């Protein structure tokens, strides 16, 4: 059970890294963890615990992730983009 929690946490961190594209200082989304952990295990288990590789795997397999995970990925990416645009102004 501890291994699953560790994997889920690593995946959630990776999802946030994808969304924030290396923006520091923000915690991972519990929604991303909840919605995407199963997809990470199914699609990218061979990449665990390497966060950059999990991130790349999830991006590569975006078309195969569940609708809920895809929605979270899109929302977090959009929020990160808006934040970057606001910082650039």
mmCIF file of C-alpha atoms in Angstrom:
data_model
loop_
_atom_site.group_PDB
_atom_site.id
_atom_site.type_symbol
_atom_site.label_atom_id
_atom_site.label_comp_id
_atom_site.label_asym_id
_atom_site.label_seq_id
_atom_site.Cartn_x
_atom_site.Cartn_y
_atom_site.Cartn_z
ATOM 1 C CA UNK A 1 0.000 0.000 0.000
ATOM 2 C CA UNK A 2 2.843 2.391 0.774
ATOM 3 C CA UNK A 3 4.345 1.727 -2.666
ATOM 4 C CA UNK A 4 1.044 2.639 -4.308
ATOM 5 C CA UNK A 5 0.831 5.884 -2.330
ATOM 6 C CA UNK A 6 4.416 6.724 -3.263
ATOM 7 C CA UNK A 7 3.733 6.005 -6.917
ATOM 8 C CA UNK A 8 0.545 8.069 -6.831
ATOM 9 C CA UNK A 9 2.391 10.982 -5.237
ATOM 10 C CA UNK A 10 5.201 10.789 -7.771
ATOM 11 C CA UNK A 11 2.701 10.691 -10.584
ATOM 12 C CA UNK A 12 0.770 13.657 -9.221
ATOM 13 C CA UNK A 13 4.019 15.585 -9.003
ATOM 14 C CA UNK A 14 4.801 14.633 -12.587
ATOM 15 C CA UNK A 15 1.366 15.767 -13.756
ATOM 16 C CA UNK A 16 1.900 19.101 -12.096
ATOM 17 C CA UNK A 17 5.314 19.384 -13.722
ATOM 18 C CA UNK A 18 3.650 18.832 -17.088
ATOM 19 C CA UNK A 19 1.031 21.437 -16.343
ATOM 20 C CA UNK A 20 3.380 23.992 -14.853
ATOM 21 C CA UNK A 21 6.297 23.239 -17.144
ATOM 22 C CA UNK A 22 8.918 23.677 -14.437
ATOM 23 C CA UNK A 23 7.253 26.563 -12.590
ATOM 24 C CA UNK A 24 8.560 26.186 -9.027
ATOM 25 C CA UNK A 25 6.755 26.480 -5.746
ATOM 26 C CA UNK A 26 3.346 24.956 -6.418
ATOM 27 C CA UNK A 27 2.082 21.730 -4.847
ATOM 28 C CA UNK A 28 0.640 18.933 -6.911
ATOM 29 C CA UNK A 29 -3.066 18.815 -7.456
ATOM 30 C CA UNK A 30 -4.950 16.274 -5.403
ATOM 31 C CA UNK A 31 -7.443 16.151 -8.268
ATOM 32 C CA UNK A 32 -4.644 15.128 -10.657
ATOM 33 C CA UNK A 33 -3.580 12.437 -8.222
ATOM 34 C CA UNK A 34 -7.123 11.138 -7.883
ATOM 35 C CA UNK A 35 -8.007 11.256 -11.580
ATOM 36 C CA UNK A 36 -4.710 10.161 -13.128
ATOM 37 C CA UNK A 37 -3.012 7.656 -10.824
ATOM 38 C CA UNK A 38 -4.696 4.692 -12.497
ATOM 39 C CA UNK A 39 -3.661 5.928 -15.928
ATOM 40 C CA UNK A 40 -0.075 6.397 -14.757
ATOM 41 C CA UNK A 41 0.023 2.857 -13.415
ATOM 42 C CA UNK A 42 -1.567 1.445 -16.567
ATOM 43 C CA UNK A 43 0.404 3.423 -19.145
ATOM 44 C CA UNK A 44 3.659 4.432 -17.476
ATOM 45 C CA UNK A 45 4.448 1.996 -14.658
ATOM 46 C CA UNK A 46 7.780 1.124 -16.263
ATOM 47 C CA UNK A 47 8.886 4.757 -15.837
ATOM 48 C CA UNK A 48 8.254 4.941 -12.084
ATOM 49 C CA UNK A 49 9.888 6.522 -10.042
ATOM 50 C CA UNK A 50 11.592 8.771 -12.661
ATOM 51 C CA UNK A 51 9.352 11.863 -12.669
ATOM 52 C CA UNK A 52 10.602 13.350 -15.949
ATOM 53 C CA UNK A 53 10.059 9.992 -17.653
ATOM 54 C CA UNK A 54 6.571 9.617 -16.142
ATOM 55 C CA UNK A 55 5.777 13.122 -17.360
ATOM 56 C CA UNK A 56 6.997 12.385 -20.875
ATOM 57 C CA UNK A 57 5.115 9.094 -20.913
ATOM 58 C CA UNK A 58 1.831 10.710 -19.896
ATOM 59 C CA UNK A 59 2.224 13.416 -22.530
ATOM 60 C CA UNK A 60 3.015 10.781 -25.178
ATOM 61 C CA UNK A 61 -0.015 8.747 -24.146
ATOM 62 C CA UNK A 62 -2.421 11.646 -23.631
ATOM 63 C CA UNK A 63 -4.852 10.198 -26.173
ATOM 64 C CA UNK A 64 -5.059 6.990 -24.114
ATOM 65 C CA UNK A 65 -5.650 8.506 -20.670
ATOM 66 C CA UNK A 66 -9.104 8.504 -19.138
ATOM 67 C CA UNK A 67 -11.409 11.443 -19.900
ATOM 68 C CA UNK A 68 -11.192 12.660 -16.283
ATOM 69 C CA UNK A 69 -7.402 12.657 -16.310
ATOM 70 C CA UNK A 70 -7.308 14.361 -19.708
ATOM 71 C CA UNK A 71 -9.609 17.090 -18.376
ATOM 72 C CA UNK A 72 -7.390 17.652 -15.329
ATOM 73 C CA UNK A 73 -4.301 17.797 -17.531
ATOM 74 C CA UNK A 74 -5.957 20.377 -19.793
ATOM 75 C CA UNK A 75 -7.191 22.519 -16.879
ATOM 76 C CA UNK A 76 -3.831 22.525 -15.124
ATOM 77 C CA UNK A 77 -2.008 23.288 -18.364
ATOM 78 C CA UNK A 78 -4.377 26.192 -19.100
ATOM 79 C CA UNK A 79 -3.976 27.585 -15.573
ATOM 80 C CA UNK A 80 -0.187 27.375 -15.838
ATOM 81 C CA UNK A 81 -0.277 29.100 -19.239
ATOM 82 C CA UNK A 82 -2.385 31.940 -17.846
ATOM 83 C CA UNK A 83 0.008 32.321 -14.930
ATOM 84 C CA UNK A 84 3.031 32.451 -17.243
ATOM 85 C CA UNK A 85 1.308 35.035 -19.474
ATOM 86 C CA UNK A 86 0.468 37.200 -16.467
ATOM 87 C CA UNK A 87 4.046 36.980 -15.206
ATOM 88 C CA UNK A 88 5.387 37.990 -18.627
ATOM 89 C CA UNK A 89 3.351 41.206 -18.662
#
